Coordinates of C-alpha atoms in Angstrom, one line a residue:
X739 CA -4.3 20.3 2.4
X740 CA -1.1 19.3 0.6
X741 CA 0.5 18.5 3.9
X742 CA -2.3 16.4 5.3
X743 CA -1.0 13.0 4.0
X744 CA 2.4 13.8 5.5
X745 CA 0.9 14.7 8.8
X746 CA -1.3 11.6 8.9
X747 CA 1.6 9.4 7.9
X748 CA 3.7 10.8 10.7
X749 CA 1.0 10.5 13.3
X750 CA 0.2 7.0 12.2
X751 CA 3.8 5.9 12.4
X752 CA 4.2 7.3 15.9
X753 CA 0.9 5.8 17.1
X754 CA 1.8 2.4 15.6
X755 CA 5.1 2.3 17.4
X756 CA 3.5 3.4 20.7
X757 CA 0.8 0.7 20.4
X758 CA 3.4 -2.0 19.9
X759 CA 4.1 -1.7 23.6
X760 CA 0.6 -2.5 24.8
X761 CA 0.1 -6.2 24.3
X762 CA -1.1 -7.1 27.7
X763 CA -3.5 -5.7 30.3
X764 CA -1.2 -4.2 32.8
X765 CA -3.2 -1.7 35.0
X766 CA -0.3 0.8 35.0
X767 CA -0.2 1.1 31.2
X768 CA -3.8 0.2 30.2
X769 CA -5.1 3.7 30.2
X770 CA -2.2 5.0 28.2
X771 CA -2.6 2.3 25.6
X772 CA -6.4 3.0 25.4
X773 CA -5.6 6.7 24.8
X774 CA -3.2 5.8 22.0
X775 CA -5.8 3.5 20.5
X776 CA -8.4 6.2 20.6
X777 CA -6.0 8.6 18.9
X778 CA -5.4 6.0 16.2
X779 CA -9.2 5.7 15.7
X780 CA -9.4 9.5 15.2
X781 CA -6.4 9.6 12.8
X782 CA -8.1 6.9 10.7
X783 CA -11.4 8.8 10.6
X784 CA -9.6 12.0 9.5
X785 CA -7.7 10.0 6.8
X786 CA -11.0 8.9 5.4
X787 CA -12.6 12.3 5.8
X788 CA -9.8 14.1 4.0
X789 CA -9.7 11.6 1.2
X790 CA -6.3 10.2 2.1
X791 CA -7.7 6.8 2.6
X792 CA -10.2 5.9 -0.1
X793 CA -12.7 3.5 1.3
X794 CA -15.6 1.5 0.2
X795 CA -18.9 1.6 2.0
X796 CA -18.0 0.2 5.5
X797 CA -19.1 -3.4 5.9
X798 CA -20.4 -2.6 9.4
X799 CA -23.0 -0.4 7.7
X800 CA -24.0 -3.1 5.3
X801 CA -21.5 -2.5 2.4
X802 CA -19.1 -5.1 1.2
X803 CA -15.9 -3.2 1.1
X804 CA -15.2 -4.0 -2.6
X805 CA -14.7 -0.6 -4.3
X806 CA -11.3 0.0 -2.7
X807 CA -9.3 -2.4 -4.9
X808 CA -9.5 -0.1 -7.8
X809 CA -7.3 2.4 -5.9
X810 CA -4.3 0.1 -5.7
X811 CA -1.1 2.0 -5.0
X812 CA -2.9 4.8 -3.3
X813 CA -4.0 7.1 -6.1
X814 CA -4.4 9.9 -3.7
X815 CA -1.8 9.0 -1.2
X816 CA 1.7 7.6 -1.3
X817 CA 2.2 3.9 -0.4
X818 CA 4.1 4.8 2.8
X819 CA 1.2 6.8 4.1
X820 CA -1.2 3.9 3.4
X821 CA 1.3 1.5 5.1
X822 CA 1.5 3.7 8.2
X823 CA -2.2 4.0 8.5
X824 CA -2.7 0.3 8.0
X825 CA -0.1 -0.7 10.6
X826 CA -1.5 1.8 13.1
X827 CA -5.1 0.6 12.6
X828 CA -4.0 -3.0 12.8
X829 CA -2.2 -2.4 16.1
X830 CA -5.1 -0.3 17.5
X831 CA -7.5 -3.1 16.5
X832 CA -5.4 -5.7 18.4
X833 CA -5.4 -3.4 21.4
X834 CA -9.2 -3.0 21.3
X835 CA -9.7 -6.8 20.7
X836 CA -7.2 -8.3 23.2
X837 CA -6.5 -5.8 25.9
X838 CA -9.5 -3.4 26.1
X839 CA -12.0 -6.0 24.8
X840 CA -14.1 -3.6 22.7
X841 CA -15.1 -5.7 19.7
X842 CA -16.9 -2.9 17.8
X843 CA -13.9 -0.5 18.0
X844 CA -11.7 -3.4 17.1
X845 CA -13.8 -4.2 14.0
X846 CA -13.7 -0.5 12.9
X847 CA -9.9 -0.4 13.2
X848 CA -9.5 -3.7 11.4
X849 CA -11.7 -2.5 8.6
X850 CA -9.6 0.7 8.3
X851 CA -6.5 -1.4 8.2
X852 CA -8.0 -3.6 5.5
X853 CA -9.0 -0.6 3.4
X854 CA -5.5 0.8 3.7
X855 CA -3.8 -2.4 2.7
X856 CA -6.1 -3.1 -0.2
X857 CA -5.6 0.5 -1.4
X858 CA -1.8 0.0 -1.1
X859 CA -1.4 -3.6 -2.4
X860 CA -4.6 -4.8 -4.0
X861 CA -6.4 -7.9 -2.7
X862 CA -3.5 -10.4 -3.1
X863 CA -1.2 -9.5 -0.3
X864 CA -0.4 -11.0 3.1
X865 CA -1.4 -7.9 5.0
X866 CA -4.8 -8.1 3.4
X867 CA -5.1 -11.7 4.4
X868 CA -4.0 -10.9 8.0
X869 CA -6.7 -8.2 8.2
X870 CA -9.4 -10.6 7.0
X871 CA -8.2 -13.1 9.7
X872 CA -8.2 -10.4 12.4
X873 CA -11.8 -9.5 11.5
X874 CA -12.8 -13.2 11.5
X875 CA -11.2 -13.6 14.9
X876 CA -13.3 -10.8 16.3
X877 CA -16.5 -12.3 14.9
X878 CA -15.5 -15.7 16.3
X879 CA -14.9 -14.3 19.8
X880 CA -18.4 -12.8 19.6
X881 CA -19.9 -16.1 18.6
X882 CA -20.8 -15.0 15.1
X883 CA -19.4 -18.1 13.5
X884 CA -21.0 -17.7 10.1
X885 CA -19.5 -14.2 9.6
X886 CA -16.2 -15.4 11.0
X887 CA -16.1 -18.3 8.5
X888 CA -16.7 -15.8 5.6
X889 CA -13.8 -13.6 6.7
X890 CA -11.5 -16.5 7.3
X891 CA -12.3 -17.9 3.8
X892 CA -11.5 -14.5 2.3
X893 CA -8.1 -14.6 4.0
X894 CA -7.4 -17.9 2.3
X895 CA -8.3 -16.7 -1.2

């Protein structure tokens, strides 16, 4: 169990770097990118399950995501681990949103990135604002303008 944060950080860093390459929908690379994005989703789920990423009640299930801020600095994980998880989730979310067009998966990954960045930096950081913007963009693309507005306003606070 002591090695789990190191393993998750290493996997997250590798997947984040791999996902950088998949910014457009090229048929030859789409399926590889989708595989990396699904692996990223699994790594994020394991990080939550193992307590590496302390999360609030997911907003998709009706929570507000507010309990994470008390864990600033990553009480159970080093800042680099949280950064790697956040970057990986953000890139996977972008893949799901822009290339694969899977909004629900995209929201899950953006939520994990948000949780990771809040745990690492607290609410007042550019990565947190970028995560709120990403979530707002997904809602906007779905036509859920009221939810999009709320998320975009959070990014400005």
